[in-house]
Amino acid sequence: MCHWQNLLAAKEGRVLNRYWRIFATGLSFAAFGLGGVLLTCALIPVLVLTQDCSTRRRYGKRLLKKSFQSFLWGMQILGVMKLEVEQMHRLKSGGRIVLANHPSLIDAVILIALIDSPNGIIKSSLFNNPCMYGLAKIAGLMRNVEGPELIRKSIESISAGDNLIIFPEGTRTKVSGEVVFKQGAAYIAIKGGFDITPVLIVTSEPVLRKDHSWYKVPLNKPVFTVSVMEEIKVSTMVKAGDDLILATEELTEYLEEYYLHELKEYERSGIRD
């Protein structure tokens, strides 16, 4: 009898905790939005009175990183989620392509909070969003609609020492276990002669997915695990004189297979509760 009572009490506790996390999740995103709007208001004079330059972008990236760190800290303090990182020492130096899968809404926030000298390619609509405009503009983040100019800016950013974060899926993963990449990341790597540092992001529970509303909170607190994998030496895969378009297609296929394999290995490992 006591055994069943304990099980029932544990289940009730988990249900109550879930309701708390729904409230805390909403509170976290509300604070993110309000904080972003206030920062945009504070940064407008700086953006108007100063020119876009490497010094402004450097301080902007520090502010962006600290802001996102504060957001993640708050989410963890409130019990919304837990963040675990592995092999972060592989990202100590700058000037690299950081490639990541995209299972949840806050993946970019997590990576920018963890990585030094972060840069990223974000949706153009976010530059029209008052809660992101100030930080995105002062940090020098790039719009994803600039075409050939985006390739040039990406290569310049990495060459200048930035760690360029790219989600080659282009959006959050629609179906768990499926990985479909666009070719932009591979093209930048080959064109610029950069190696790729892959990052694997996995969640213990489905949360903040593509077709999930923010309030669809799982019964158990989700654990986000960010693993930095060994660097992929693009130079050993692409030879001088290779056709750029064909090489881009082949590298993209390789990266898709790589991530599918790593995700399957994660599932087999039994880490997921």
PDB file of C-alpha atoms in Angstrom:
ATOM      1  CA  MET A   1       0.000   0.000   0.000  1.00  0.00           C
ATOM      2  CA  CYS A   2       2.793   2.373   0.964  1.00  0.00           C
ATOM      3  CA  HIS A   3       4.543   1.598  -2.318  1.00  0.00           C
ATOM      4  CA  TRP A   4       1.536   2.729  -4.381  1.00  0.00           C
ATOM      5  CA  GLN A   5       1.066   5.785  -2.175  1.00  0.00           C
ATOM      6  CA  ASN A   6       4.675   6.753  -2.751  1.00  0.00           C
ATOM      7  CA  LEU A   7       4.285   6.306  -6.512  1.00  0.00           C
ATOM      8  CA  LEU A   8       1.115   8.413  -6.517  1.00  0.00           C
ATOM      9  CA  ALA A   9       2.771  11.117  -4.440  1.00  0.00           C
ATOM     10  CA  ALA A  10       5.783  11.149  -6.785  1.00  0.00           C
ATOM     11  CA  LYS A  11       3.518  11.475  -9.832  1.00  0.00           C
ATOM     12  CA  GLU A  12       1.560  14.303  -8.236  1.00  0.00           C
ATOM     13  CA  GLY A  13       4.853  16.038  -7.441  1.00  0.00           C
ATOM     14  CA  ARG A  14       5.961  15.761 -11.064  1.00  0.00           C
ATOM     15  CA  VAL A  15       2.629  17.147 -12.279  1.00  0.00           C
ATOM     16  CA  LEU A  16       2.872  20.119  -9.902  1.00  0.00           C
ATOM     17  CA  ASN A  17       6.464  20.684 -10.997  1.00  0.00           C
ATOM     18  CA  ARG A  18       5.316  20.687 -14.627  1.00  0.00           C
ATOM     19  CA  TYR A  19       2.743  23.399 -13.915  1.00  0.00           C
ATOM     20  CA  TRP A  20       5.454  25.433 -12.221  1.00  0.00           C
ATOM     21  CA  ARG A  21       7.722  25.017 -15.254  1.00  0.00           C
ATOM     22  CA  ILE A  22       4.943  26.186 -17.582  1.00  0.00           C
ATOM     23  CA  PHE A  23       4.660  29.377 -15.525  1.00  0.00           C
ATOM     24  CA  ALA A  24       8.443  29.746 -15.242  1.00  0.00           C
ATOM     25  CA  THR A  25       8.907  29.227 -18.986  1.00  0.00           C
ATOM     26  CA  GLY A  26       6.418  31.992 -19.758  1.00  0.00           C
ATOM     27  CA  LEU A  27       8.088  34.223 -17.184  1.00  0.00           C
ATOM     28  CA  SER A  28      11.510  33.553 -18.712  1.00  0.00           C
ATOM     29  CA  PHE A  29      10.431  34.459 -22.248  1.00  0.00           C
ATOM     30  CA  ALA A  30       8.576  37.533 -20.987  1.00  0.00           C
ATOM     31  CA  ALA A  31      11.755  38.670 -19.207  1.00  0.00           C
ATOM     32  CA  PHE A  32      13.775  37.951 -22.362  1.00  0.00           C
ATOM     33  CA  GLY A  33      11.427  40.079 -24.462  1.00  0.00           C
ATOM     34  CA  LEU A  34      11.220  42.955 -21.991  1.00  0.00           C
ATOM     35  CA  GLY A  35      14.968  42.921 -21.390  1.00  0.00           C
ATOM     36  CA  GLY A  36      15.617  42.940 -25.113  1.00  0.00           C
ATOM     37  CA  VAL A  37      13.328  45.917 -25.679  1.00  0.00           C
ATOM     38  CA  LEU A  38      14.994  47.862 -22.855  1.00  0.00           C
ATOM     39  CA  LEU A  39      18.443  47.054 -24.257  1.00  0.00           C
ATOM     40  CA  THR A  40      17.357  48.162 -27.726  1.00  0.00           C
ATOM     41  CA  CYS A  41      16.154  51.475 -26.304  1.00  0.00           C
ATOM     42  CA  ALA A  42      19.434  51.921 -24.435  1.00  0.00           C
ATOM     43  CA  LEU A  43      21.528  51.001 -27.473  1.00  0.00           C
ATOM     44  CA  ILE A  44      19.788  53.211 -30.056  1.00  0.00           C
ATOM     45  CA  PRO A  45      21.901  56.297 -29.175  1.00  0.00           C
ATOM     46  CA  VAL A  46      25.078  54.184 -29.462  1.00  0.00           C
ATOM     47  CA  LEU A  47      23.966  52.803 -32.831  1.00  0.00           C
ATOM     48  CA  VAL A  48      23.113  56.280 -34.111  1.00  0.00           C
ATOM     49  CA  LEU A  49      26.192  58.102 -32.812  1.00  0.00           C
ATOM     50  CA  THR A  50      28.870  55.488 -33.608  1.00  0.00           C
ATOM     51  CA  GLN A  51      29.908  53.776 -36.809  1.00  0.00           C
ATOM     52  CA  ASP A  52      29.854  50.033 -37.330  1.00  0.00           C
ATOM     53  CA  CYS A  53      33.426  48.899 -36.688  1.00  0.00           C
ATOM     54  CA  SER A  54      35.333  45.972 -35.208  1.00  0.00           C
ATOM     55  CA  THR A  55      35.581  47.631 -31.775  1.00  0.00           C
ATOM     56  CA  ARG A  56      31.833  48.243 -31.546  1.00  0.00           C
ATOM     57  CA  ARG A  57      31.080  44.717 -32.712  1.00  0.00           C
ATOM     58  CA  ARG A  58      33.542  43.253 -30.200  1.00  0.00           C
ATOM     59  CA  TYR A  59      31.854  44.993 -27.259  1.00  0.00           C
ATOM     60  CA  GLY A  60      28.477  44.169 -28.780  1.00  0.00           C
ATOM     61  CA  LYS A  61      29.322  40.468 -28.836  1.00  0.00           C
ATOM     62  CA  ARG A  62      30.321  40.609 -25.182  1.00  0.00           C
ATOM     63  CA  LEU A  63      26.997  42.237 -24.296  1.00  0.00           C
ATOM     64  CA  LEU A  64      25.101  39.695 -26.401  1.00  0.00           C
ATOM     65  CA  LYS A  65      26.928  36.805 -24.727  1.00  0.00           C
ATOM     66  CA  LYS A  66      26.340  38.168 -21.202  1.00  0.00           C
ATOM     67  CA  SER A  67      22.660  38.800 -21.945  1.00  0.00           C
ATOM     68  CA  PHE A  68      22.100  35.252 -23.174  1.00  0.00           C
ATOM     69  CA  GLN A  69      24.087  33.827 -20.256  1.00  0.00           C
ATOM     70  CA  SER A  70      21.786  35.692 -17.873  1.00  0.00           C
ATOM     71  CA  PHE A  71      18.714  34.306 -19.642  1.00  0.00           C
ATOM     72  CA  LEU A  72      19.990  30.719 -19.382  1.00  0.00           C
ATOM     73  CA  TRP A  73      21.021  31.248 -15.776  1.00  0.00           C
ATOM     74  CA  GLY A  74      17.511  32.427 -14.970  1.00  0.00           C
ATOM     75  CA  MET A  75      15.889  29.460 -16.715  1.00  0.00           C
ATOM     76  CA  GLN A  76      18.046  27.051 -14.726  1.00  0.00           C
ATOM     77  CA  ILE A  77      17.477  28.840 -11.406  1.00  0.00           C
ATOM     78  CA  LEU A  78      13.717  28.674 -12.029  1.00  0.00           C
ATOM     79  CA  GLY A  79      13.981  24.962 -12.812  1.00  0.00           C
ATOM     80  CA  VAL A  80      12.826  25.267 -16.426  1.00  0.00           C
ATOM     81  CA  MET A  81      15.741  23.254 -17.792  1.00  0.00           C
ATOM     82  CA  LYS A  82      19.221  21.962 -17.053  1.00  0.00           C
ATOM     83  CA  LEU A  83      22.249  22.566 -19.259  1.00  0.00           C
ATOM     84  CA  GLU A  84      25.188  20.178 -19.553  1.00  0.00           C
ATOM     85  CA  VAL A  85      28.249  20.792 -21.739  1.00  0.00           C
ATOM     86  CA  GLU A  86      30.953  18.415 -22.937  1.00  0.00           C
ATOM     87  CA  GLN A  87      34.377  19.047 -24.501  1.00  0.00           C
ATOM     88  CA  MET A  88      34.030  22.836 -24.565  1.00  0.00           C
ATOM     89  CA  HIS A  89      37.837  23.143 -24.614  1.00  0.00           C
ATOM     90  CA  ARG A  90      37.627  22.331 -28.330  1.00  0.00           C
ATOM     91  CA  LEU A  91      36.167  25.809 -28.865  1.00  0.00           C
ATOM     92  CA  LYS A  92      38.799  27.808 -26.998  1.00  0.00           C
ATOM     93  CA  SER A  93      40.305  29.417 -30.080  1.00  0.00           C
ATOM     94  CA  GLY A  94      38.424  31.649 -32.502  1.00  0.00           C
ATOM     95  CA  GLY A  95      38.155  31.814 -36.257  1.00  0.00           C
ATOM     96  CA  ARG A  96      36.117  28.700 -36.936  1.00  0.00           C
ATOM     97  CA  ILE A  97      32.832  27.441 -38.317  1.00  0.00           C
ATOM     98  CA  VAL A  98      30.663  26.024 -35.533  1.00  0.00           C
ATOM     99  CA  LEU A  99      28.088  23.720 -37.070  1.00  0.00           C
ATOM    100  CA  ALA A 100      25.139  22.527 -34.989  1.00  0.00           C
ATOM    101  CA  ASN A 101      21.878  20.658 -35.289  1.00  0.00           C
ATOM    102  CA  HIS A 102      18.772  22.562 -34.253  1.00  0.00           C
ATOM    103  CA  PRO A 103      16.288  20.650 -32.065  1.00  0.00           C
ATOM    104  CA  SER A 104      14.877  23.557 -30.037  1.00  0.00           C
ATOM    105  CA  LEU A 105      14.002  27.241 -29.988  1.00  0.00           C
ATOM    106  CA  ILE A 106      16.864  28.250 -27.677  1.00  0.00           C
ATOM    107  CA  ASP A 107      19.787  26.496 -29.429  1.00  0.00           C
ATOM    108  CA  ALA A 108      21.244  29.764 -30.750  1.00  0.00           C
ATOM    109  CA  VAL A 109      20.899  31.347 -27.310  1.00  0.00           C
ATOM    110  CA  ILE A 110      22.761  28.415 -25.737  1.00  0.00           C
ATOM    111  CA  LEU A 111      25.632  28.442 -28.220  1.00  0.00           C
ATOM    112  CA  ILE A 112      26.107  32.217 -28.141  1.00  0.00           C
ATOM    113  CA  ALA A 113      26.152  32.062 -24.319  1.00  0.00           C
ATOM    114  CA  LEU A 114      28.819  29.335 -24.349  1.00  0.00           C
ATOM    115  CA  ILE A 115      31.124  30.406 -27.191  1.00  0.00           C
ATOM    116  CA  ASP A 116      33.648  33.241 -27.178  1.00  0.00           C
ATOM    117  CA  SER A 117      33.535  35.786 -30.029  1.00  0.00           C
ATOM    118  CA  PRO A 118      30.226  34.427 -31.339  1.00  0.00           C
ATOM    119  CA  ASN A 119      28.704  35.457 -34.624  1.00  0.00           C
ATOM    120  CA  GLY A 120      25.681  34.050 -36.369  1.00  0.00           C
ATOM    121  CA  ILE A 121      23.331  34.174 -39.306  1.00  0.00           C
ATOM    122  CA  ILE A 122      19.808  34.947 -38.153  1.00  0.00           C
ATOM    123  CA  LYS A 123      16.417  35.445 -39.739  1.00  0.00           C
ATOM    124  CA  SER A 124      15.950  38.881 -41.226  1.00  0.00           C
ATOM    125  CA  SER A 125      12.663  39.219 -39.341  1.00  0.00           C
ATOM    126  CA  LEU A 126      14.572  39.306 -36.036  1.00  0.00           C
ATOM    127  CA  PHE A 127      16.130  42.615 -37.087  1.00  0.00           C
ATOM    128  CA  ASN A 128      12.581  43.989 -37.134  1.00  0.00           C
ATOM    129  CA  ASN A 129      11.880  42.599 -33.667  1.00  0.00           C
ATOM    130  CA  PRO A 130      12.461  45.263 -30.975  1.00  0.00           C
ATOM    131  CA  CYS A 131      13.581  42.676 -28.423  1.00  0.00           C
ATOM    132  CA  MET A 132      16.457  41.532 -30.675  1.00  0.00           C
ATOM    133  CA  TYR A 133      17.249  44.506 -32.903  1.00  0.00           C
ATOM    134  CA  GLY A 134      19.644  46.325 -30.558  1.00  0.00           C
ATOM    135  CA  LEU A 135      21.753  43.310 -29.614  1.00  0.00           C
ATOM    136  CA  ALA A 136      21.790  41.858 -33.135  1.00  0.00           C
ATOM    137  CA  LYS A 137      22.791  45.176 -34.681  1.00  0.00           C
ATOM    138  CA  ILE A 138      25.545  46.127 -32.256  1.00  0.00           C
ATOM    139  CA  ALA A 139      27.023  42.603 -32.259  1.00  0.00           C
ATOM    140  CA  GLY A 140      27.136  42.561 -36.063  1.00  0.00           C
ATOM    141  CA  LEU A 141      24.990  39.472 -36.551  1.00  0.00           C
ATOM    142  CA  MET A 142      24.187  38.754 -40.194  1.00  0.00           C
ATOM    143  CA  ARG A 143      20.847  38.490 -41.981  1.00  0.00           C
ATOM    144  CA  ASN A 144      20.145  35.242 -43.818  1.00  0.00           C
ATOM    145  CA  VAL A 145      18.869  36.946 -46.972  1.00  0.00           C
ATOM    146  CA  GLU A 146      21.997  38.653 -48.251  1.00  0.00           C
ATOM    147  CA  GLY A 147      22.879  36.038 -50.923  1.00  0.00           C
ATOM    148  CA  PRO A 148      26.466  36.140 -52.270  1.00  0.00           C
ATOM    149  CA  GLU A 149      27.188  39.063 -49.942  1.00  0.00           C
ATOM    150  CA  LEU A 150      26.432  36.761 -47.003  1.00  0.00           C
ATOM    151  CA  ILE A 151      29.129  34.328 -48.156  1.00  0.00           C
ATOM    152  CA  ARG A 152      31.684  37.138 -48.324  1.00  0.00           C
ATOM    153  CA  LYS A 153      30.710  38.516 -44.906  1.00  0.00           C
ATOM    154  CA  SER A 154      30.821  35.027 -43.369  1.00  0.00           C
ATOM    155  CA  ILE A 155      34.333  34.390 -44.645  1.00  0.00           C
ATOM    156  CA  GLU A 156      35.486  37.830 -43.444  1.00  0.00           C
ATOM    157  CA  SER A 157      33.935  37.219 -40.019  1.00  0.00           C
ATOM    158  CA  ILE A 158      35.717  33.893 -39.524  1.00  0.00           C
ATOM    159  CA  SER A 159      38.997  35.293 -40.867  1.00  0.00           C
ATOM    160  CA  ALA A 160      38.722  38.111 -38.311  1.00  0.00           C
ATOM    161  CA  GLY A 161      38.570  35.576 -35.457  1.00  0.00           C
ATOM    162  CA  ASP A 162      34.829  35.128 -34.952  1.00  0.00           C
ATOM    163  CA  ASN A 163      33.302  31.746 -34.244  1.00  0.00           C
ATOM    164  CA  LEU A 164      30.507  31.657 -36.820  1.00  0.00           C
ATOM    165  CA  ILE A 165      27.545  29.596 -35.619  1.00  0.00           C
ATOM    166  CA  ILE A 166      25.586  27.969 -38.435  1.00  0.00           C
ATOM    167  CA  PHE A 167      22.500  25.768 -38.239  1.00  0.00           C
ATOM    168  CA  PRO A 168      22.651  24.102 -41.666  1.00  0.00           C
ATOM    169  CA  GLU A 169      19.071  22.848 -41.386  1.00  0.00           C
ATOM    170  CA  GLY A 170      17.998  26.479 -41.707  1.00  0.00           C
ATOM    171  CA  THR A 171      15.244  26.010 -39.135  1.00  0.00           C
ATOM    172  CA  ARG A 172      14.426  23.803 -36.180  1.00  0.00           C
ATOM    173  CA  THR A 173      14.371  20.067 -36.858  1.00  0.00           C
ATOM    174  CA  LYS A 174      10.842  19.118 -37.880  1.00  0.00           C
ATOM    175  CA  VAL A 175      11.074  15.388 -37.209  1.00  0.00           C
ATOM    176  CA  SER A 176      13.333  13.821 -34.608  1.00  0.00           C
ATOM    177  CA  GLY A 177      15.905  11.571 -36.258  1.00  0.00           C
ATOM    178  CA  GLU A 178      15.804  13.349 -39.629  1.00  0.00           C
ATOM    179  CA  VAL A 179      18.580  15.689 -40.726  1.00  0.00           C
ATOM    180  CA  VAL A 180      18.390  17.680 -43.963  1.00  0.00           C
ATOM    181  CA  PHE A 181      21.090  20.309 -44.487  1.00  0.00           C
ATOM    182  CA  LYS A 182      21.293  23.265 -46.837  1.00  0.00           C
ATOM    183  CA  GLN A 183      24.577  23.694 -48.681  1.00  0.00           C
ATOM    184  CA  GLY A 184      25.581  27.149 -47.432  1.00  0.00           C
ATOM    185  CA  ALA A 185      27.774  25.981 -44.544  1.00  0.00           C
ATOM    186  CA  ALA A 186      29.708  23.533 -46.716  1.00  0.00           C
ATOM    187  CA  TYR A 187      30.166  26.200 -49.405  1.00  0.00           C
ATOM    188  CA  ILE A 188      31.570  28.692 -46.876  1.00  0.00           C
ATOM    189  CA  ALA A 189      33.936  26.062 -45.449  1.00  0.00           C
ATOM    190  CA  ILE A 190      35.318  25.097 -48.858  1.00  0.00           C
ATOM    191  CA  LYS A 191      35.406  28.614 -50.302  1.00  0.00           C
ATOM    192  CA  GLY A 192      37.144  30.039 -47.225  1.00  0.00           C
ATOM    193  CA  GLY A 193      39.364  27.033 -46.546  1.00  0.00           C
ATOM    194  CA  PHE A 194      37.990  26.523 -43.037  1.00  0.00           C
ATOM    195  CA  ASP A 195      37.654  23.342 -41.036  1.00  0.00           C
ATOM    196  CA  ILE A 196      34.362  22.632 -39.265  1.00  0.00           C
ATOM    197  CA  THR A 197      33.768  22.143 -35.544  1.00  0.00           C
ATOM    198  CA  PRO A 198      30.543  20.130 -35.187  1.00  0.00           C
ATOM    199  CA  VAL A 199      28.372  20.585 -32.111  1.00  0.00           C
ATOM    200  CA  LEU A 200      25.688  18.094 -31.152  1.00  0.00           C
ATOM    201  CA  ILE A 201      22.683  19.412 -29.227  1.00  0.00           C
ATOM    202  CA  VAL A 202      20.315  16.868 -27.692  1.00  0.00           C
ATOM    203  CA  THR A 203      17.432  17.182 -25.254  1.00  0.00           C
ATOM    204  CA  SER A 204      16.291  14.520 -22.831  1.00  0.00           C
ATOM    205  CA  GLU A 205      12.673  15.482 -23.515  1.00  0.00           C
ATOM    206  CA  PRO A 206      10.963  16.998 -26.579  1.00  0.00           C
ATOM    207  CA  VAL A 207      10.708  20.698 -25.756  1.00  0.00           C
ATOM    208  CA  LEU A 208      10.459  23.969 -27.709  1.00  0.00           C
ATOM    209  CA  ARG A 209      10.422  21.991 -30.963  1.00  0.00           C
ATOM    210  CA  LYS A 210       9.400  23.286 -34.379  1.00  0.00           C
ATOM    211  CA  ASP A 211       5.698  22.511 -34.034  1.00  0.00           C
ATOM    212  CA  HIS A 212       5.522  22.841 -30.240  1.00  0.00           C
ATOM    213  CA  SER A 213       4.098  25.845 -28.433  1.00  0.00           C
ATOM    214  CA  TRP A 214       6.272  27.156 -25.605  1.00  0.00           C
ATOM    215  CA  TYR A 215       3.720  26.005 -23.014  1.00  0.00           C
ATOM    216  CA  LYS A 216       3.903  22.357 -24.135  1.00  0.00           C
ATOM    217  CA  VAL A 217       6.244  21.535 -21.281  1.00  0.00           C
ATOM    218  CA  PRO A 218       7.235  17.871 -20.732  1.00  0.00           C
ATOM    219  CA  LEU A 219       6.430  16.070 -17.479  1.00  0.00           C
ATOM    220  CA  ASN A 220      10.131  15.779 -16.628  1.00  0.00           C
ATOM    221  CA  LYS A 221      12.530  18.716 -16.543  1.00  0.00           C
ATOM    222  CA  PRO A 222      14.439  18.675 -19.852  1.00  0.00           C
ATOM    223  CA  VAL A 223      18.210  18.358 -19.894  1.00  0.00           C
ATOM    224  CA  PHE A 224      20.021  20.081 -22.774  1.00  0.00           C
ATOM    225  CA  THR A 225      23.345  18.446 -23.564  1.00  0.00           C
ATOM    226  CA  VAL A 226      25.803  20.333 -25.773  1.00  0.00           C
ATOM    227  CA  SER A 227      28.725  18.214 -27.002  1.00  0.00           C
ATOM    228  CA  VAL A 228      31.597  19.687 -29.007  1.00  0.00           C
ATOM    229  CA  MET A 229      32.870  17.011 -31.364  1.00  0.00           C
ATOM    230  CA  GLU A 230      36.277  16.602 -32.958  1.00  0.00           C
ATOM    231  CA  GLU A 231      37.085  19.004 -35.759  1.00  0.00           C
ATOM    232  CA  ILE A 232      36.291  17.916 -39.307  1.00  0.00           C
ATOM    233  CA  LYS A 233      39.286  18.575 -41.546  1.00  0.00           C
ATOM    234  CA  VAL A 234      37.686  19.886 -44.714  1.00  0.00           C
ATOM    235  CA  SER A 235      41.083  20.248 -46.384  1.00  0.00           C
ATOM    236  CA  THR A 236      41.568  16.477 -46.345  1.00  0.00           C
ATOM    237  CA  MET A 237      38.184  15.918 -47.983  1.00  0.00           C
ATOM    238  CA  VAL A 238      38.388  18.523 -50.725  1.00  0.00           C
ATOM    239  CA  LYS A 239      41.362  18.619 -53.076  1.00  0.00           C
ATOM    240  CA  ALA A 240      42.664  21.628 -54.940  1.00  0.00           C
ATOM    241  CA  GLY A 241      41.032  21.839 -58.346  1.00  0.00           C
ATOM    242  CA  ASP A 242      37.861  20.019 -57.300  1.00  0.00           C
ATOM    243  CA  ASP A 243      34.656  21.449 -58.723  1.00  0.00           C
ATOM    244  CA  LEU A 244      33.293  23.795 -56.036  1.00  0.00           C
ATOM    245  CA  ILE A 245      29.621  22.955 -56.551  1.00  0.00           C
ATOM    246  CA  LEU A 246      30.204  19.196 -56.618  1.00  0.00           C
ATOM    247  CA  ALA A 247      32.499  19.366 -53.595  1.00  0.00           C
ATOM    248  CA  THR A 248      29.859  21.380 -51.726  1.00  0.00           C
ATOM    249  CA  GLU A 249      27.198  18.771 -52.459  1.00  0.00           C
ATOM    250  CA  GLU A 250      29.472  15.923 -51.339  1.00  0.00           C
ATOM    251  CA  LEU A 251      30.508  17.682 -48.131  1.00  0.00           C
ATOM    252  CA  THR A 252      26.863  18.481 -47.323  1.00  0.00           C
ATOM    253  CA  GLU A 253      25.922  14.807 -47.776  1.00  0.00           C
ATOM    254  CA  TYR A 254      28.832  13.806 -45.527  1.00  0.00           C
ATOM    255  CA  LEU A 255      27.712  16.234 -42.814  1.00  0.00           C
ATOM    256  CA  GLU A 256      24.136  14.936 -42.952  1.00  0.00           C
ATOM    257  CA  GLU A 257      25.374  11.364 -42.536  1.00  0.00           C
ATOM    258  CA  TYR A 258      27.715  12.459 -39.751  1.00  0.00           C
ATOM    259  CA  TYR A 259      24.921  14.021 -37.706  1.00  0.00           C
ATOM    260  CA  LEU A 260      22.518  11.145 -38.333  1.00  0.00           C
ATOM    261  CA  HIS A 261      25.167   8.745 -37.073  1.00  0.00           C
ATOM    262  CA  GLU A 262      25.943  10.815 -33.973  1.00  0.00           C
ATOM    263  CA  LEU A 263      22.262  11.234 -33.089  1.00  0.00           C
ATOM    264  CA  LYS A 264      21.698   7.489 -33.417  1.00  0.00           C
ATOM    265  CA  GLU A 265      24.753   6.820 -31.249  1.00  0.00           C
ATOM    266  CA  TYR A 266      23.320   9.141 -28.620  1.00  0.00           C
ATOM    267  CA  GLU A 267      20.009   7.267 -28.618  1.00  0.00           C
ATOM    268  CA  ARG A 268      21.794   3.913 -28.350  1.00  0.00           C
ATOM    269  CA  SER A 269      23.939   5.128 -25.458  1.00  0.00           C
ATOM    270  CA  GLY A 270      20.933   5.094 -23.150  1.00  0.00           C
ATOM    271  CA  ILE A 271      21.544   8.633 -21.918  1.00  0.00           C
ATOM    272  CA  ARG A 272      17.924   9.530 -22.509  1.00  0.00           C
ATOM    273  CA  ASP A 273      15.730   8.810 -19.484  1.00  0.00           C
TER     274      ASP A 273
END
